[in-house]
PDB file of C-alpha atoms in Angstrom:
ATOM      1  CA  ASP J 458     118.405 184.579 142.216  1.00  0.00           C
ATOM      2  CA  VAL J 459     119.474 181.506 140.294  1.00  0.00           C
ATOM      3  CA  LYS J 460     116.681 179.092 139.881  1.00  0.00           C
ATOM      4  CA  VAL J 461     116.986 175.452 138.911  1.00  0.00           C
ATOM      5  CA  THR J 462     113.713 173.609 138.552  1.00  0.00           C
ATOM      6  CA  GLN J 463     112.993 169.940 138.047  1.00  0.00           C
ATOM      7  CA  SER J 464     109.868 168.595 136.413  1.00  0.00           C
ATOM      8  CA  SER J 465     108.668 166.418 139.294  1.00  0.00           C
ATOM      9  CA  ARG J 466     109.375 166.093 143.016  1.00  0.00           C
ATOM     10  CA  TYR J 467     108.140 162.510 143.140  1.00  0.00           C
ATOM     11  CA  LEU J 468     107.802 159.939 140.385  1.00  0.00           C
ATOM     12  CA  VAL J 469     106.752 156.300 140.420  1.00  0.00           C
ATOM     13  CA  LYS J 470     107.474 154.153 137.384  1.00  0.00           C
ATOM     14  CA  ARG J 471     107.432 150.481 136.497  1.00  0.00           C
ATOM     15  CA  THR J 472     110.410 148.337 135.557  1.00  0.00           C
ATOM     16  CA  GLY J 473     111.153 148.612 131.851  1.00  0.00           C
ATOM     17  CA  GLU J 474     109.497 151.977 131.358  1.00  0.00           C
ATOM     18  CA  LYS J 475     111.341 154.839 129.667  1.00  0.00           C
ATOM     19  CA  VAL J 476     111.646 157.720 132.102  1.00  0.00           C
ATOM     20  CA  PHE J 477     112.374 161.372 131.376  1.00  0.00           C
ATOM     21  CA  LEU J 478     113.594 163.752 134.074  1.00  0.00           C
ATOM     22  CA  GLU J 479     113.685 167.398 133.068  1.00  0.00           C
ATOM     23  CA  CYS J 480     115.778 170.199 134.483  1.00  0.00           C
ATOM     24  CA  VAL J 481     115.595 173.897 133.613  1.00  0.00           C
ATOM     25  CA  GLN J 482     117.834 176.728 134.798  1.00  0.00           C
ATOM     26  CA  ASP J 483     117.194 180.408 134.263  1.00  0.00           C
ATOM     27  CA  MET J 484     120.669 181.928 134.681  1.00  0.00           C
ATOM     28  CA  ASP J 485     122.200 181.200 131.293  1.00  0.00           C
ATOM     29  CA  HIS J 486     124.705 178.752 132.814  1.00  0.00           C
ATOM     30  CA  GLU J 487     126.865 176.775 130.449  1.00  0.00           C
ATOM     31  CA  ASN J 488     127.431 173.778 132.736  1.00  0.00           C
ATOM     32  CA  MET J 489     124.689 171.414 133.807  1.00  0.00           C
ATOM     33  CA  PHE J 490     124.926 168.221 135.804  1.00  0.00           C
ATOM     34  CA  TRP J 491     122.836 165.215 136.783  1.00  0.00           C
ATOM     35  CA  TYR J 492     123.590 163.448 140.053  1.00  0.00           C
ATOM     36  CA  ARG J 493     121.967 160.668 141.971  1.00  0.00           C
ATOM     37  CA  GLN J 494     121.979 160.656 145.743  1.00  0.00           C
ATOM     38  CA  ASP J 495     121.804 157.468 147.762  1.00  0.00           C
ATOM     39  CA  PRO J 496     122.211 157.023 151.534  1.00  0.00           C
ATOM     40  CA  GLY J 497     125.833 156.496 152.486  1.00  0.00           C
ATOM     41  CA  LEU J 498     127.075 157.132 148.940  1.00  0.00           C
ATOM     42  CA  GLY J 499     126.761 160.896 148.707  1.00  0.00           C
ATOM     43  CA  LEU J 500     126.197 162.488 145.321  1.00  0.00           C
ATOM     44  CA  ARG J 501     127.439 160.625 142.291  1.00  0.00           C
ATOM     45  CA  LEU J 502     127.737 162.282 138.891  1.00  0.00           C
ATOM     46  CA  ILE J 503     125.793 160.610 136.108  1.00  0.00           C
ATOM     47  CA  TYR J 504     126.342 163.042 133.232  1.00  0.00           C
ATOM     48  CA  PHE J 505     127.683 166.505 132.664  1.00  0.00           C
ATOM     49  CA  SER J 506     127.031 168.967 129.849  1.00  0.00           C
ATOM     50  CA  TYR J 507     129.181 172.011 129.154  1.00  0.00           C
ATOM     51  CA  ASP J 508     127.254 173.352 126.168  1.00  0.00           C
ATOM     52  CA  VAL J 509     124.270 172.679 123.969  1.00  0.00           C
ATOM     53  CA  LYS J 510     124.479 169.192 122.463  1.00  0.00           C
ATOM     54  CA  MET J 511     127.738 168.550 124.371  1.00  0.00           C
ATOM     55  CA  LYS J 512     127.913 165.930 127.079  1.00  0.00           C
ATOM     56  CA  GLU J 513     130.397 163.918 129.059  1.00  0.00           C
ATOM     57  CA  LYS J 514     129.915 160.774 131.088  1.00  0.00           C
ATOM     58  CA  GLY J 515     130.212 161.001 134.804  1.00  0.00           C
ATOM     59  CA  ASP J 516     131.041 158.225 137.225  1.00  0.00           C
ATOM     60  CA  ILE J 517     127.874 156.135 136.796  1.00  0.00           C
ATOM     61  CA  PRO J 518     126.425 156.659 133.289  1.00  0.00           C
ATOM     62  CA  GLU J 519     125.306 153.070 132.683  1.00  0.00           C
ATOM     63  CA  GLY J 520     121.567 152.826 132.064  1.00  0.00           C
ATOM     64  CA  TYR J 521     121.213 156.565 131.512  1.00  0.00           C
ATOM     65  CA  SER J 522     121.405 158.992 128.622  1.00  0.00           C
ATOM     66  CA  VAL J 523     121.013 162.756 128.437  1.00  0.00           C
ATOM     67  CA  SER J 524     119.842 165.423 126.056  1.00  0.00           C
ATOM     68  CA  ARG J 525     120.672 169.099 125.898  1.00  0.00           C
ATOM     69  CA  GLU J 526     118.981 170.719 122.911  1.00  0.00           C
ATOM     70  CA  LYS J 527     118.683 174.142 124.531  1.00  0.00           C
ATOM     71  CA  LYS J 528     121.072 175.878 126.885  1.00  0.00           C
ATOM     72  CA  GLU J 529     118.591 176.143 129.729  1.00  0.00           C
ATOM     73  CA  ARG J 530     117.321 172.570 129.619  1.00  0.00           C
ATOM     74  CA  PHE J 531     119.068 169.299 130.472  1.00  0.00           C
ATOM     75  CA  SER J 532     117.145 166.050 130.381  1.00  0.00           C
ATOM     76  CA  LEU J 533     118.050 162.733 131.957  1.00  0.00           C
ATOM     77  CA  ILE J 534     116.640 159.627 130.313  1.00  0.00           C
ATOM     78  CA  LEU J 535     116.371 156.186 131.827  1.00  0.00           C
ATOM     79  CA  GLU J 536     116.073 154.006 128.741  1.00  0.00           C
ATOM     80  CA  SER J 537     114.565 151.042 130.582  1.00  0.00           C
ATOM     81  CA  ALA J 538     114.024 151.741 134.246  1.00  0.00           C
ATOM     82  CA  SER J 539     115.177 149.151 136.751  1.00  0.00           C
ATOM     83  CA  THR J 540     114.612 148.849 140.496  1.00  0.00           C
ATOM     84  CA  ASN J 541     118.256 149.715 141.220  1.00  0.00           C
ATOM     85  CA  GLN J 542     117.620 153.131 139.690  1.00  0.00           C
ATOM     86  CA  THR J 543     115.284 154.007 142.547  1.00  0.00           C
ATOM     87  CA  SER J 544     116.975 157.084 143.972  1.00  0.00           C
ATOM     88  CA  MET J 545     116.953 160.844 144.460  1.00  0.00           C
ATOM     89  CA  TYR J 546     118.019 162.614 141.272  1.00  0.00           C
ATOM     90  CA  LEU J 547     119.501 166.080 141.544  1.00  0.00           C
ATOM     91  CA  CYS J 548     120.159 168.492 138.715  1.00  0.00           C
ATOM     92  CA  ALA J 549     122.657 171.330 139.070  1.00  0.00           C
ATOM     93  CA  SER J 550     124.043 174.141 136.964  1.00  0.00           C
ATOM     94  CA  SER J 551     127.102 176.358 137.128  1.00  0.00           C
ATOM     95  CA  LEU J 552     128.641 179.223 135.268  1.00  0.00           C
ATOM     96  CA  PHE J 553     131.627 178.580 133.046  1.00  0.00           C
ATOM     97  CA  THR J 554     134.748 180.628 133.761  1.00  0.00           C
ATOM     98  CA  ALA J 555     137.949 180.250 131.794  1.00  0.00           C
ATOM     99  CA  SER J 556     140.039 180.397 134.948  1.00  0.00           C
ATOM    100  CA  SER J 557     137.815 177.895 136.764  1.00  0.00           C
ATOM    101  CA  SER J 558     138.173 180.102 139.779  1.00  0.00           C
ATOM    102  CA  TYR J 559     134.501 180.216 140.645  1.00  0.00           C
ATOM    103  CA  ASN J 560     132.034 177.565 139.651  1.00  0.00           C
ATOM    104  CA  GLU J 561     129.540 177.176 142.449  1.00  0.00           C
ATOM    105  CA  GLN J 562     126.855 174.644 141.606  1.00  0.00           C
ATOM    106  CA  PHE J 563     123.201 175.547 142.030  1.00  0.00           C
ATOM    107  CA  PHE J 564     120.978 172.568 142.683  1.00  0.00           C
ATOM    108  CA  GLY J 565     117.369 171.913 141.874  1.00  0.00           C
ATOM    109  CA  PRO J 566     114.954 170.518 144.486  1.00  0.00           C
ATOM    110  CA  GLY J 567     115.451 166.929 143.335  1.00  0.00           C
ATOM    111  CA  THR J 568     113.201 164.204 141.953  1.00  0.00           C
ATOM    112  CA  ARG J 569     112.618 161.149 144.096  1.00  0.00           C
ATOM    113  CA  LEU J 570     112.148 158.307 141.632  1.00  0.00           C
ATOM    114  CA  THR J 571     110.747 154.955 142.670  1.00  0.00           C
ATOM    115  CA  VAL J 572     110.896 152.096 140.191  1.00  0.00           C
ATOM    116  CA  LEU J 573     108.564 149.217 141.026  1.00  0.00           C
TER     117      LEU J 573
ATOM    118  CA  GLY T 247     140.616 156.361 140.608  1.00  0.00           C
ATOM    119  CA  GLN T 248     140.380 159.764 142.233  1.00  0.00           C
ATOM    120  CA  GLN T 249     138.391 159.642 145.471  1.00  0.00           C
ATOM    121  CA  VAL T 250     137.112 162.113 148.042  1.00  0.00           C
ATOM    122  CA  MET T 251     136.443 160.687 151.491  1.00  0.00           C
ATOM    123  CA  GLN T 252     134.689 162.364 154.351  1.00  0.00           C
ATOM    124  CA  ILE T 253     134.560 161.557 158.060  1.00  0.00           C
ATOM    125  CA  PRO T 254     132.692 161.078 160.235  1.00  0.00           C
ATOM    126  CA  GLN T 255     129.565 159.783 158.518  1.00  0.00           C
ATOM    127  CA  TYR T 256     127.350 160.857 161.411  1.00  0.00           C
ATOM    128  CA  GLN T 257     127.782 163.177 164.358  1.00  0.00           C
ATOM    129  CA  HIS T 258     125.381 163.907 167.168  1.00  0.00           C
ATOM    130  CA  VAL T 259     126.233 166.877 169.360  1.00  0.00           C
ATOM    131  CA  GLN T 260     124.563 168.752 172.161  1.00  0.00           C
ATOM    132  CA  GLU T 261     123.577 172.281 171.251  1.00  0.00           C
ATOM    133  CA  GLY T 262     126.488 174.575 172.062  1.00  0.00           C
ATOM    134  CA  GLU T 263     129.169 171.952 171.411  1.00  0.00           C
ATOM    135  CA  ASP T 264     131.637 172.274 168.564  1.00  0.00           C
ATOM    136  CA  PHE T 265     131.608 170.100 165.449  1.00  0.00           C
ATOM    137  CA  THR T 266     134.223 169.252 162.824  1.00  0.00           C
ATOM    138  CA  THR T 267     134.015 167.280 159.596  1.00  0.00           C
ATOM    139  CA  TYR T 268     137.074 166.235 157.604  1.00  0.00           C
ATOM    140  CA  CYS T 269     137.506 165.756 153.885  1.00  0.00           C
ATOM    141  CA  ASN T 270     140.418 163.873 152.292  1.00  0.00           C
ATOM    142  CA  SER T 271     141.236 163.547 148.620  1.00  0.00           C
ATOM    143  CA  SER T 272     143.409 160.884 147.030  1.00  0.00           C
ATOM    144  CA  THR T 273     144.863 163.545 144.716  1.00  0.00           C
ATOM    145  CA  THR T 274     145.765 167.228 144.888  1.00  0.00           C
ATOM    146  CA  LEU T 275     142.782 169.468 144.267  1.00  0.00           C
ATOM    147  CA  SER T 276     142.704 172.796 142.437  1.00  0.00           C
ATOM    148  CA  ASN T 277     139.906 173.902 144.743  1.00  0.00           C
ATOM    149  CA  ILE T 278     137.430 172.470 147.202  1.00  0.00           C
ATOM    150  CA  GLN T 279     133.802 173.360 147.764  1.00  0.00           C
ATOM    151  CA  TRP T 280     131.525 172.829 150.730  1.00  0.00           C
ATOM    152  CA  TYR T 281     127.768 172.379 150.580  1.00  0.00           C
ATOM    153  CA  LYS T 282     125.046 172.037 153.178  1.00  0.00           C
ATOM    154  CA  GLN T 283     121.890 170.014 152.664  1.00  0.00           C
ATOM    155  CA  ARG T 284     119.088 170.515 155.144  1.00  0.00           C
ATOM    156  CA  PRO T 285     116.792 167.517 155.799  1.00  0.00           C
ATOM    157  CA  GLY T 286     114.414 167.213 152.849  1.00  0.00           C
ATOM    158  CA  GLY T 287     116.287 169.912 150.941  1.00  0.00           C
ATOM    159  CA  HIS T 288     118.907 170.156 148.255  1.00  0.00           C
ATOM    160  CA  PRO T 289     122.624 170.955 148.585  1.00  0.00           C
ATOM    161  CA  VAL T 290     123.394 174.645 148.935  1.00  0.00           C
ATOM    162  CA  PHE T 291     126.832 176.059 148.273  1.00  0.00           C
ATOM    163  CA  LEU T 292     128.656 177.384 151.328  1.00  0.00           C
ATOM    164  CA  ILE T 293     132.148 178.259 150.190  1.00  0.00           C
ATOM    165  CA  GLN T 294     135.042 177.522 147.850  1.00  0.00           C
ATOM    166  CA  LEU T 295     138.695 177.363 148.910  1.00  0.00           C
ATOM    167  CA  VAL T 296     141.441 177.697 146.339  1.00  0.00           C
ATOM    168  CA  LYS T 297     144.778 178.492 147.992  1.00  0.00           C
ATOM    169  CA  SER T 298     147.028 176.146 149.905  1.00  0.00           C
ATOM    170  CA  GLY T 299     146.562 176.670 153.655  1.00  0.00           C
ATOM    171  CA  GLU T 300     143.573 178.937 153.114  1.00  0.00           C
ATOM    172  CA  VAL T 301     141.270 179.593 156.060  1.00  0.00           C
ATOM    173  CA  LYS T 302     137.904 181.267 155.656  1.00  0.00           C
ATOM    174  CA  LYS T 303     135.268 182.094 158.227  1.00  0.00           C
ATOM    175  CA  GLN T 304     131.543 182.551 157.934  1.00  0.00           C
ATOM    176  CA  LYS T 305     130.209 183.537 161.353  1.00  0.00           C
ATOM    177  CA  ARG T 306     130.521 180.332 163.420  1.00  0.00           C
ATOM    178  CA  LEU T 307     131.829 178.246 160.498  1.00  0.00           C
ATOM    179  CA  THR T 308     135.558 177.948 159.791  1.00  0.00           C
ATOM    180  CA  PHE T 309     136.794 176.306 156.614  1.00  0.00           C
ATOM    181  CA  GLN T 310     140.353 175.200 156.056  1.00  0.00           C
ATOM    182  CA  PHE T 311     142.227 173.925 152.995  1.00  0.00           C
ATOM    183  CA  GLY T 312     145.322 171.869 153.738  1.00  0.00           C
ATOM    184  CA  GLU T 313     148.822 172.908 152.770  1.00  0.00           C
ATOM    185  CA  ALA T 314     149.095 170.013 150.333  1.00  0.00           C
ATOM    186  CA  LYS T 315     145.622 170.802 148.926  1.00  0.00           C
ATOM    187  CA  LYS T 316     144.524 167.230 149.581  1.00  0.00           C
ATOM    188  CA  ASN T 317     142.415 167.771 152.658  1.00  0.00           C
ATOM    189  CA  SER T 318     139.965 170.213 154.100  1.00  0.00           C
ATOM    190  CA  SER T 319     137.885 170.697 157.210  1.00  0.00           C
ATOM    191  CA  LEU T 320     134.756 172.482 158.311  1.00  0.00           C
ATOM    192  CA  HIS T 321     134.490 173.461 161.959  1.00  0.00           C
ATOM    193  CA  ILE T 322     131.335 174.820 163.554  1.00  0.00           C
ATOM    194  CA  THR T 323     131.688 176.591 166.880  1.00  0.00           C
ATOM    195  CA  ALA T 324     128.850 176.395 169.387  1.00  0.00           C
ATOM    196  CA  THR T 325     126.388 174.482 167.231  1.00  0.00           C
ATOM    197  CA  GLN T 326     122.772 175.538 166.997  1.00  0.00           C
ATOM    198  CA  THR T 327     119.710 173.568 165.906  1.00  0.00           C
ATOM    199  CA  THR T 328     119.805 175.470 162.622  1.00  0.00           C
ATOM    200  CA  ASP T 329     123.103 173.742 161.819  1.00  0.00           C
ATOM    201  CA  VAL T 330     121.336 170.391 161.409  1.00  0.00           C
ATOM    202  CA  GLY T 331     121.886 168.807 158.007  1.00  0.00           C
ATOM    203  CA  THR T 332     124.426 166.984 155.891  1.00  0.00           C
ATOM    204  CA  TYR T 333     127.672 168.695 154.974  1.00  0.00           C
ATOM    205  CA  PHE T 334     129.412 167.712 151.765  1.00  0.00           C
ATOM    206  CA  CYS T 335     132.806 168.558 150.423  1.00  0.00           C
ATOM    207  CA  ALA T 336     133.461 168.374 146.682  1.00  0.00           C
ATOM    208  CA  GLY T 337     136.613 168.528 144.618  1.00  0.00           C
ATOM    209  CA  PRO T 338     137.040 168.670 140.837  1.00  0.00           C
ATOM    210  CA  ARG T 339     138.422 165.819 138.821  1.00  0.00           C
ATOM    211  CA  ARG T 340     141.800 166.920 137.537  1.00  0.00           C
ATOM    212  CA  GLY T 341     141.421 169.261 134.567  1.00  0.00           C
ATOM    213  CA  THR T 342     137.630 169.098 134.438  1.00  0.00           C
ATOM    214  CA  TYR T 343     134.533 170.842 135.732  1.00  0.00           C
ATOM    215  CA  LYS T 344     133.228 167.534 137.026  1.00  0.00           C
ATOM    216  CA  TYR T 345     133.149 167.422 140.795  1.00  0.00           C
ATOM    217  CA  ILE T 346     133.510 164.417 143.055  1.00  0.00           C
ATOM    218  CA  PHE T 347     131.461 164.724 146.215  1.00  0.00           C
ATOM    219  CA  GLY T 348     132.389 163.245 149.540  1.00  0.00           C
ATOM    220  CA  THR T 349     129.891 160.911 151.183  1.00  0.00           C
ATOM    221  CA  GLY T 350     128.835 163.672 153.555  1.00  0.00           C
ATOM    222  CA  THR T 351     128.656 164.119 157.320  1.00  0.00           C
ATOM    223  CA  ARG T 352     125.202 164.145 158.805  1.00  0.00           C
ATOM    224  CA  LEU T 353     124.990 166.453 161.793  1.00  0.00           C
ATOM    225  CA  LYS T 354     122.294 166.195 164.431  1.00  0.00           C
ATOM    226  CA  VAL T 355     122.102 168.822 167.130  1.00  0.00           C
ATOM    227  CA  LEU T 356     120.317 167.880 170.339  1.00  0.00           C
ATOM    228  CA  ALA T 357     118.644 170.796 172.111  1.00  0.00           C
TER     229      ALA T 357
END
């Protein structure tokens, strides 16, 4: 069974703090994703990584950065947390296939971040 | 930019009634995925459709990919309380592995 774990289920931080969200997957997947989920907006992609040290911006990268030093681990960093970054953060991973014919995403349980 | 829209946003049905959610993309998609998120849970993959006009069934769930590969639907026959949750469709940005998710349809089933 694919397992994607996230470092915290709930996190409370103060405005201006640097926040690290960690995600680990155990299925040797090449692709990893960070999304945020807000009511009425669905899931929005923040960053995507297709290999170690490789990353691409998603739809809403402003205020965030990422790090992928090892294949199994993908970190999301909020450089200076703000109240509008209060949200549910979901990590996902998927296998890479050259034909792109099958790339189901496996999600972690999510981290609910509150920025005060 | 490329968008994926989903309707309705909410749907309340009596147990035993049918339910359908619709997904529309502004561009042609190479494939479309459907996910289910139970209340308090995370999205779980249901299915992927790749071919134009494709129809796939999973027990009471029927998934359809439009002929033009720009729309899709999920139909649940005779809903049960276990069907409660939010259903998302997702399509890839052209030429990438980055998926755009629809806003989701939240289904409530009244017993």
